[in-house]
Coordinates of C-alpha atoms in Angstrom, one line a residue:
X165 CA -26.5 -19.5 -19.9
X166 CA -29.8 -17.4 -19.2
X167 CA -30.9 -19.7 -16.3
X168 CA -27.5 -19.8 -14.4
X169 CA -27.6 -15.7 -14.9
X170 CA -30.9 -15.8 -13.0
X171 CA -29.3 -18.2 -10.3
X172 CA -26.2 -15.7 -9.9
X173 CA -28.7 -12.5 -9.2
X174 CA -30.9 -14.0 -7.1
X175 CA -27.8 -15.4 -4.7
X176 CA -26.7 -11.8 -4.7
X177 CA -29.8 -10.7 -4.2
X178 CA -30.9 -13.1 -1.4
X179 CA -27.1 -12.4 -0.1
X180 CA -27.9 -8.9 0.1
X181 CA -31.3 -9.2 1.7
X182 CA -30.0 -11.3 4.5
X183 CA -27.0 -9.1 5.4
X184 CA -29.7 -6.6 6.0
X185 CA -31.9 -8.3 7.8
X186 CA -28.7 -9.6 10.2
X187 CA -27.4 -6.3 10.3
X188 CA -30.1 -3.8 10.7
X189 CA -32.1 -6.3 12.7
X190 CA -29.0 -6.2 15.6
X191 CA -28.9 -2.9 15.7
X192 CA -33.0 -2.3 15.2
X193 CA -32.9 -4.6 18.7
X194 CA -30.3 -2.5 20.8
X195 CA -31.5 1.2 19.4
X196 CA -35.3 0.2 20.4
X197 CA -33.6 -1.7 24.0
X198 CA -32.8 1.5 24.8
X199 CA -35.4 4.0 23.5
X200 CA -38.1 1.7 24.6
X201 CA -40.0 1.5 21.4
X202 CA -39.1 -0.1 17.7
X203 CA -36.2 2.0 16.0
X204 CA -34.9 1.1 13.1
X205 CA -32.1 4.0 12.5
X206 CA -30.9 3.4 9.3
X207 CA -34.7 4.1 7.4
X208 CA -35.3 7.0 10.0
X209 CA -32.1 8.3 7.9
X210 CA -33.5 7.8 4.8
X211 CA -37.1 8.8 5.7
X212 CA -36.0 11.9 7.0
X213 CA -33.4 13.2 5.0
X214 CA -35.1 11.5 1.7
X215 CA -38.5 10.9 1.8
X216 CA -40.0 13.9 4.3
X217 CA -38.0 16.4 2.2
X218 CA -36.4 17.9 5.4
X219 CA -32.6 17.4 3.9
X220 CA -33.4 21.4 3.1
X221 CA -33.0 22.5 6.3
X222 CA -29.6 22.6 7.5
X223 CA -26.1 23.0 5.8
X224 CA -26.8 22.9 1.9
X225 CA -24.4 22.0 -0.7
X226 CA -23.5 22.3 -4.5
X227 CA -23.9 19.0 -6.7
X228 CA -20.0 18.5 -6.5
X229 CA -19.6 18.6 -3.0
X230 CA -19.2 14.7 -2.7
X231 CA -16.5 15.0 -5.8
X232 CA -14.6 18.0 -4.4
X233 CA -14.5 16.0 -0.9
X234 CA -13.0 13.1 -2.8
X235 CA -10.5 14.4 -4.2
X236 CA -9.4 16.3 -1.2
X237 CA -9.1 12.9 1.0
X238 CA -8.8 10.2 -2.0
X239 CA -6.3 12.3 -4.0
X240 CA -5.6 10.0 -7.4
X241 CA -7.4 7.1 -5.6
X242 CA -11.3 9.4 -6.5
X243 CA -10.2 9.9 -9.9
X244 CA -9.1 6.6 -10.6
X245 CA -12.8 5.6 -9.0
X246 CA -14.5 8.0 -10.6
X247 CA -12.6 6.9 -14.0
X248 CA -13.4 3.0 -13.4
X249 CA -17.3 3.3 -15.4
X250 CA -15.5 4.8 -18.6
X251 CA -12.6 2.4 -18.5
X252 CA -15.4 -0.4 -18.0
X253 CA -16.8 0.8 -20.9
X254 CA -13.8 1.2 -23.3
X255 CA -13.0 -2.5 -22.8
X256 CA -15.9 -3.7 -23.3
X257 CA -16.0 -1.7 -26.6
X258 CA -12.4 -3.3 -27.0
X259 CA -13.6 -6.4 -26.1
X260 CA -16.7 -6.0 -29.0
X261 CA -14.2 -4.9 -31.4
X262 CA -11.7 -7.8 -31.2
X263 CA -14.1 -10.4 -30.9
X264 CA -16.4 -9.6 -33.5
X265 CA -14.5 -10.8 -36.5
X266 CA -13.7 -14.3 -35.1
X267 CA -15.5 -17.0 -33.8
X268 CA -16.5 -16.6 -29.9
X269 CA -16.0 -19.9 -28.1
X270 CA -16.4 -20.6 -24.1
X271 CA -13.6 -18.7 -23.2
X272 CA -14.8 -15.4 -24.9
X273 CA -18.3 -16.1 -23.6
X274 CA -16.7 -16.5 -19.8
X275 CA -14.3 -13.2 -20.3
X276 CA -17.8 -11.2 -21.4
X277 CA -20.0 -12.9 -18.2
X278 CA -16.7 -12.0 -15.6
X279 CA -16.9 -8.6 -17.3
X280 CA -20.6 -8.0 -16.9
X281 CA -20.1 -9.3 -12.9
X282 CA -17.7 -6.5 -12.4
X283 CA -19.8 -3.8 -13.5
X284 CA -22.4 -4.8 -10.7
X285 CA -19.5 -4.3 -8.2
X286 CA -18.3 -0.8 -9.4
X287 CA -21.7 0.3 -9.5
X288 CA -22.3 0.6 -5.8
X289 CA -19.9 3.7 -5.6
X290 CA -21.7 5.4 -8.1
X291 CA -25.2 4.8 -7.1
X292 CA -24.0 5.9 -3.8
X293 CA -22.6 9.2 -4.4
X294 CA -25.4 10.0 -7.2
X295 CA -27.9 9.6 -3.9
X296 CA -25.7 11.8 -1.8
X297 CA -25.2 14.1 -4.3
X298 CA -29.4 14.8 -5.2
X299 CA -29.6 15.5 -1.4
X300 CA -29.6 19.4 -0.6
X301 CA -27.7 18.7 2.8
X302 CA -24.3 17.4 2.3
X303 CA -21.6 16.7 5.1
X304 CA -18.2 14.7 4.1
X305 CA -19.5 12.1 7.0
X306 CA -21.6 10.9 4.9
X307 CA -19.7 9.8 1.9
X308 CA -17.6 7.9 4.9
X309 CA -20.0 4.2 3.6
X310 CA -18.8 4.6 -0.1
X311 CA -14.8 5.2 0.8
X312 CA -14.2 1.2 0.7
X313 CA -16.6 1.1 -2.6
X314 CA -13.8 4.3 -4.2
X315 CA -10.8 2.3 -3.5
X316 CA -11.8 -1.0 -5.0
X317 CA -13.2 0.9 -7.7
X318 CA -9.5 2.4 -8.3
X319 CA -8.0 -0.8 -8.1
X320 CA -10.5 -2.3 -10.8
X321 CA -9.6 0.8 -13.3
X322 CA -5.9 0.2 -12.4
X323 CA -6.3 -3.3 -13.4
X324 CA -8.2 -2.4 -16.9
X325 CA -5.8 0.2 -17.7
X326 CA -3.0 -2.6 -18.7
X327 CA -5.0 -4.5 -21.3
X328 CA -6.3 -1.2 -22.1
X329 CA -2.5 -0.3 -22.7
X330 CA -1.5 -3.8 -24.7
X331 CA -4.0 -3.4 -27.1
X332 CA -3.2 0.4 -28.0
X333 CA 0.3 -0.8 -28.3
X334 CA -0.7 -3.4 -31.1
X335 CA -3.2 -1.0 -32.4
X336 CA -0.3 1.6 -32.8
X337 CA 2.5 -0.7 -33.4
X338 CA 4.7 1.0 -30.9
X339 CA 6.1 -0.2 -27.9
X340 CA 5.7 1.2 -24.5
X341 CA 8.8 1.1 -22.1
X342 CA 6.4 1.2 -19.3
X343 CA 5.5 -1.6 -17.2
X344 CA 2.0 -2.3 -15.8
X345 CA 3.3 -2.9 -12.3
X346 CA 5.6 -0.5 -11.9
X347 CA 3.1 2.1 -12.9
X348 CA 0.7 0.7 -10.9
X349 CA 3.4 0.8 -8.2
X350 CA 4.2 4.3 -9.0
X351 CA 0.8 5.6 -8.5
X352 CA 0.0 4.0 -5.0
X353 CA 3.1 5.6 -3.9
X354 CA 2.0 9.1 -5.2
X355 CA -1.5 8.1 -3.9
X356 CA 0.1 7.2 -0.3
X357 CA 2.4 10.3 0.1
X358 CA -0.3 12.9 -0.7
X359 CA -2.6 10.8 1.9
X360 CA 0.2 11.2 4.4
X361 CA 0.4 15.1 3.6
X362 CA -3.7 15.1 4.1
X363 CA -3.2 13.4 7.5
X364 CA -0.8 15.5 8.4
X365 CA -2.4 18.6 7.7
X366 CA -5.4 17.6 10.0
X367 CA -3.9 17.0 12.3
X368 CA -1.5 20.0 12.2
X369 CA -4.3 22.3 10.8
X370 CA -7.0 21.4 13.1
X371 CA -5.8 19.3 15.5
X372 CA -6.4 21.8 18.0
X373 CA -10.1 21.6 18.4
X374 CA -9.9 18.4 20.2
X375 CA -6.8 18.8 21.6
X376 CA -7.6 22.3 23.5
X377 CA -10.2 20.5 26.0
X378 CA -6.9 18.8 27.2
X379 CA -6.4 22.4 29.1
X380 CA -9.2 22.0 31.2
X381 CA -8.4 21.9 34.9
X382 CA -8.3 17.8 35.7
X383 CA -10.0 17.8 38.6
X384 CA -12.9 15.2 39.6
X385 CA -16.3 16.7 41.2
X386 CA -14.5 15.2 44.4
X387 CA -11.5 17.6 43.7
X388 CA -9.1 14.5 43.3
X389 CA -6.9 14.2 40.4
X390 CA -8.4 12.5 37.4
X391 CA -4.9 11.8 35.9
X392 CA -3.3 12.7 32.0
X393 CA -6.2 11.9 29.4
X394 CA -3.7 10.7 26.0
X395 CA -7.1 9.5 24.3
X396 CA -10.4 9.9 24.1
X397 CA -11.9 7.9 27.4
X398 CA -15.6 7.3 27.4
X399 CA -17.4 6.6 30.6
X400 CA -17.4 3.0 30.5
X401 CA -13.1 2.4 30.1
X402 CA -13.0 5.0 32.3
X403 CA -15.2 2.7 35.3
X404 CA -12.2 0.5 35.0
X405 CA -9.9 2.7 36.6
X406 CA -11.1 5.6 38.2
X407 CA -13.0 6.4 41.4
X408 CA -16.7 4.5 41.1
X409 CA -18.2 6.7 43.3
X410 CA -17.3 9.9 41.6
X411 CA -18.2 8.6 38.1
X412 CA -21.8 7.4 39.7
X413 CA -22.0 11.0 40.4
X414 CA -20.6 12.2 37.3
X415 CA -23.3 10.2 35.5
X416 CA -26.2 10.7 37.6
X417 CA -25.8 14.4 36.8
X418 CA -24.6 15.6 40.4
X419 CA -24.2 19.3 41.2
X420 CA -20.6 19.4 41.8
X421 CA -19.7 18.8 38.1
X422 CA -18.1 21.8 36.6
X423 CA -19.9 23.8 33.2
X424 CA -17.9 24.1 29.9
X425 CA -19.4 26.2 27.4
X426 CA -19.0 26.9 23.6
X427 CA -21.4 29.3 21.9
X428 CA -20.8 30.3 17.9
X429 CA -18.3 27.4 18.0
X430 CA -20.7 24.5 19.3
X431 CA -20.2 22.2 16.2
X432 CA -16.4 22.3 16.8
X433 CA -16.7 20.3 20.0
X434 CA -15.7 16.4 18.9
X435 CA -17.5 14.1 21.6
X436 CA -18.1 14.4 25.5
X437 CA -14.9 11.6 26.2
X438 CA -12.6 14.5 25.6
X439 CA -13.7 16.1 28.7
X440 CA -12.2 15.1 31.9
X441 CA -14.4 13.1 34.7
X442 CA -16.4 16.2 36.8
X443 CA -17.5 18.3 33.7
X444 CA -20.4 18.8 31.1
X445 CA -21.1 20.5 27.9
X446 CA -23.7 22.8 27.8
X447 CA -24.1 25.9 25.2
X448 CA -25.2 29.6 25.6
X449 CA -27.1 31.8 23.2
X450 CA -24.9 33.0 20.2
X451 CA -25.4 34.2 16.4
X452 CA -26.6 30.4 15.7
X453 CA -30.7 30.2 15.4
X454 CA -31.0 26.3 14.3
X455 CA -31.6 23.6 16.7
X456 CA -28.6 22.9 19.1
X457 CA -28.0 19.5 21.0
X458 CA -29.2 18.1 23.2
X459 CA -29.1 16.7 26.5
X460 CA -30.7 12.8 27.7
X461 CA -32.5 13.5 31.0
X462 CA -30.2 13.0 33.9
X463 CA -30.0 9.4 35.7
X464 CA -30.9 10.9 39.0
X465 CA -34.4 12.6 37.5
X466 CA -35.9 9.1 36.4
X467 CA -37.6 7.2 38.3
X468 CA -35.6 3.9 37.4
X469 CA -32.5 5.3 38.6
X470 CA -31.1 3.4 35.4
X471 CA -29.6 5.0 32.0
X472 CA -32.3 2.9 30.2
X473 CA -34.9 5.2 32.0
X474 CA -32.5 8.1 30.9
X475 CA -33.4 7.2 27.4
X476 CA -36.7 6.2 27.2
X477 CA -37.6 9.4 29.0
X478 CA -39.8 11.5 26.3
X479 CA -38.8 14.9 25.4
X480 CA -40.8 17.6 24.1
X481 CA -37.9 20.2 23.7
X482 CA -36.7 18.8 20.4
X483 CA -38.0 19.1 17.0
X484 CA -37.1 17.8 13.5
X485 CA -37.3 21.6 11.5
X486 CA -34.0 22.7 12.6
X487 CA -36.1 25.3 15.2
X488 CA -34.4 27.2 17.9
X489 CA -35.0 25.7 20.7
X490 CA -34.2 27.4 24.1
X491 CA -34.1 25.3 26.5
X492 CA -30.9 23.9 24.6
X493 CA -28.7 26.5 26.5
X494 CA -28.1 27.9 29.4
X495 CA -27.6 31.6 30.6
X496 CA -23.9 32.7 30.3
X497 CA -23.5 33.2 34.1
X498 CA -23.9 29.1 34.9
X499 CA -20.8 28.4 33.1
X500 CA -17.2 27.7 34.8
X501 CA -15.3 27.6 31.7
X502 CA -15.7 28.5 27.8
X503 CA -14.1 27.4 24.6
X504 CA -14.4 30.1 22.2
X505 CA -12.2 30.8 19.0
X506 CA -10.7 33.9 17.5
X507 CA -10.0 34.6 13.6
X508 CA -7.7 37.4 11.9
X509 CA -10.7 37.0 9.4
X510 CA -13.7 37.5 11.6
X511 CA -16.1 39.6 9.9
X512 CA -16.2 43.0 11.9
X513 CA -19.9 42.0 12.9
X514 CA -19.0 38.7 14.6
X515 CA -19.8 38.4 18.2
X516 CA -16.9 40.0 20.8
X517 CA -14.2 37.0 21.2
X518 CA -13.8 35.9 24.7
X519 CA -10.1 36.9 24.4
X520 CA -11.5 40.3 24.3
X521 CA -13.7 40.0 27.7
X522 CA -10.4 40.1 30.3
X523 CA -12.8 41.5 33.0
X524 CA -14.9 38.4 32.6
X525 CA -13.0 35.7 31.7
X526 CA -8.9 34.7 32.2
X527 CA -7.4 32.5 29.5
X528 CA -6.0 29.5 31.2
X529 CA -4.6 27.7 27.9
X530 CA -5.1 28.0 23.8
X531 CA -4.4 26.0 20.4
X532 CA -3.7 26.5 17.0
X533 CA -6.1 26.5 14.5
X534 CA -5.8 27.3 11.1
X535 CA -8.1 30.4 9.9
X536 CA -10.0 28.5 6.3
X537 CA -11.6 31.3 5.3
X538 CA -8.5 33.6 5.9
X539 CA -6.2 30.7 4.0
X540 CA -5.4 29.6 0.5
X541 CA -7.2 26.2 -0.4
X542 CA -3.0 24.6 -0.7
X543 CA -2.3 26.3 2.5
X544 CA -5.7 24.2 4.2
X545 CA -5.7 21.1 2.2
X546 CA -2.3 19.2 2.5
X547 CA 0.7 20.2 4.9
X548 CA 3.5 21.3 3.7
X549 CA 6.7 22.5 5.3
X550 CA 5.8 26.2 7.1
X551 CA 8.4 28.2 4.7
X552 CA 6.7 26.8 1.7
X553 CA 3.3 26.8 3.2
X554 CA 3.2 29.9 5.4
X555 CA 2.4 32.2 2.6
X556 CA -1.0 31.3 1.7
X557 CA -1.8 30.6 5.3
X558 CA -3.2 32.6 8.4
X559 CA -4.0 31.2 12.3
X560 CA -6.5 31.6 14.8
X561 CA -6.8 30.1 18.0
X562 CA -9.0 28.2 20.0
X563 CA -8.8 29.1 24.0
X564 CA -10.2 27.6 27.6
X565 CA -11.4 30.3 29.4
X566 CA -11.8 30.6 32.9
X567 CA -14.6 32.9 34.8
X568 CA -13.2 35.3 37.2
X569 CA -14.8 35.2 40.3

């Protein structure tokens, strides 16, 4: 009835409520541990990219973006998600239609109530990705909270689709050889083998941008050897094994660590555990003008000594309009190494590759990356077998370079 509706939404809502009180409480309490001051990350999100109007600022998108994304890394999973509201709908028009004629007893009355529940849990992914998709800045990350809500979603219009199915078979008075869980069946597969072909490409397409920093010289600021890095090691795994001493060092900002660069290619560069114990990321000057990364202030400049200090410290070389800001990089001279990329597509007024440079810089080691803009969107999207797929494709590469002394 209408008071034990009431009860239902206000358990959900109380449910939700808590979950983000739990939630965003724990991690309001470590983010403001360590900036020193209440930070609640999630509404800084929302505030900024939201409510201030700033979302205008950096890399802007079309209205489909979040679609097109979808059904690049979902495949048939994003349609059948995207397909889950109309199939709602259509059975609850089915539901109307066959009900309306007789006489609705409890067990009509509960199928209508568990009908109306599921549309509260399909709507999630579509109130997400309307969100995302009103919001000028766009990046596939970002759709990365509604992935979950998209495949429950498909499973809910897989699951419609076979009463769906019965009742056009009595409706049409013909019978359908095929059965609801083999074609159900048949889909995940098709689902699963074009998500392998995804995975693959990735990792065969692009792999190389994280892979390349492999190639750097793995030496520790003591010269010793820091050993094979198979994954990503951040500094706290890597404590367990290697040389204490050196990592203090390493972490304190000490002058023996070595200088890898990346100018125009500085949003290629995946996280700081790729690079081997001894070296730092830093960027030079190059055809961007927006704000670059930063930097938290070194352990050995606070007067703590502790990483805490490192970041509480206040900085006044960072602002939130997507400024150039030039303290950011660092003069071309200062750097040991650079990771640079090179495109048969490359518009003729590009900056001068680093491949290019010999007198300056000696390739020590390069990977394969696929030129996008120089590809067909097949030849970029799934992998396929290279004399089927090599047509529509062309490759760059991505190189460690060494200064010449």
């Amino acid at each position: 009835g209408g008071q034990g509706r009431v009860k239902r939404v206000a358990v959900a809502v109380a449910t939700g409520v808590s979950a983000v009180v739990v939630v965003g409480g724990a991690l309001a309490m470590v983010d403001s541990r360590y900036y020193g001051h209440l930070v609640a990350a999630g509404w800084n999100q929302v505030k900024y990219n939201v409510v201030s109007g700033h979302s205008d600022l950096y890399g802007t998108e079309p209205w489909y973006f979040y679609i097109k994304n979808g059904l690049i890394n979902g495949n048939i999973i994003m349609v059948l998600a995207l397909l889950s509201l109309p199939a709602w709908i259509t059975y609850y028009v089915v539901l109307r239609l066959t009900t309306s004629t007789g006489t609705a007893g409890p067990t009509v009355d509960r199928l209508f109530a568990s009908h109306r529940l599921l549309l509260y849990r399909i709507l999630p992914f579509f109130v997400s990705l309307g969100i995302f998709s009103l919001q000028p800045h766009k990046e596939e990350r970002f759709l990365a909270i509604a992935y979950p809500h998209m495949c429950f979603n498909a499973a809910v219009c897989l699951s419609l689709l076979h009463p769906l199915r019965a009742w056009m078979q009595a409706k049409t008075k013909q019978r359908w050889a095929a059965q609801s869980d083999l074609f159900n069946m048949g889909i995940l597969a098709v689902a699963a083998a074009i998500g392998l072909l995804r995975m693959g490409a990735l990792h065969q397409y692009y792999g190389g941008v994280a892979s390349v920093f492999l190639l750097l010289p793995k030496l520790t600021a003591s010269g010793s050897a820091a050993g094979n890095m198979l994954l990503p090691i951040g500094m706290t795994i890597k404590t367990l094994w290697g040389d204490r001493k050196v990592l203090k060092e390493e972490a304190m900002g000490g002058d023996a660590q070595k200088v890898v660069c990346m100018g125009k290619d500085w949003y290629r560069f995946p996280s700081s555990y790729w690079l081997p114990a001894g070296y730092r990321l830093e960027f030079i000057e190059s055809q961007f003008t927006g704000h670059l990364p930063g930097s938290f202030v070194p352990v050995s400049q606070t007067d703590g000594q502790s990483v805490v200090d490192s970041t509480r410290a206040r900085r006044a070389d960072f602002n939130d309009l997507n400024r150039w800001e030039p303290s950011h990089v660092v003069s071309e001279s200062q750097c040991d190494y650079m990771v640079d990329t090179e495109f048969p597509s490359a518009a003729g007024g590009e900056e001068v590759p680093f491949a290019r440079r010999e007198k300056e810089w000696r390739k020590r080691g390069c990977e394969r990356i696929l030129d996008a803009q120089g590809s067909g969107a097949l030849g970029r999207v799934l992998y396929l077998p290279p004399q089927v797929n090599g047509r529509w494709q062309r490759w760059g590469e991505i190189c460690v370079f060494e200064r010449l002394e």
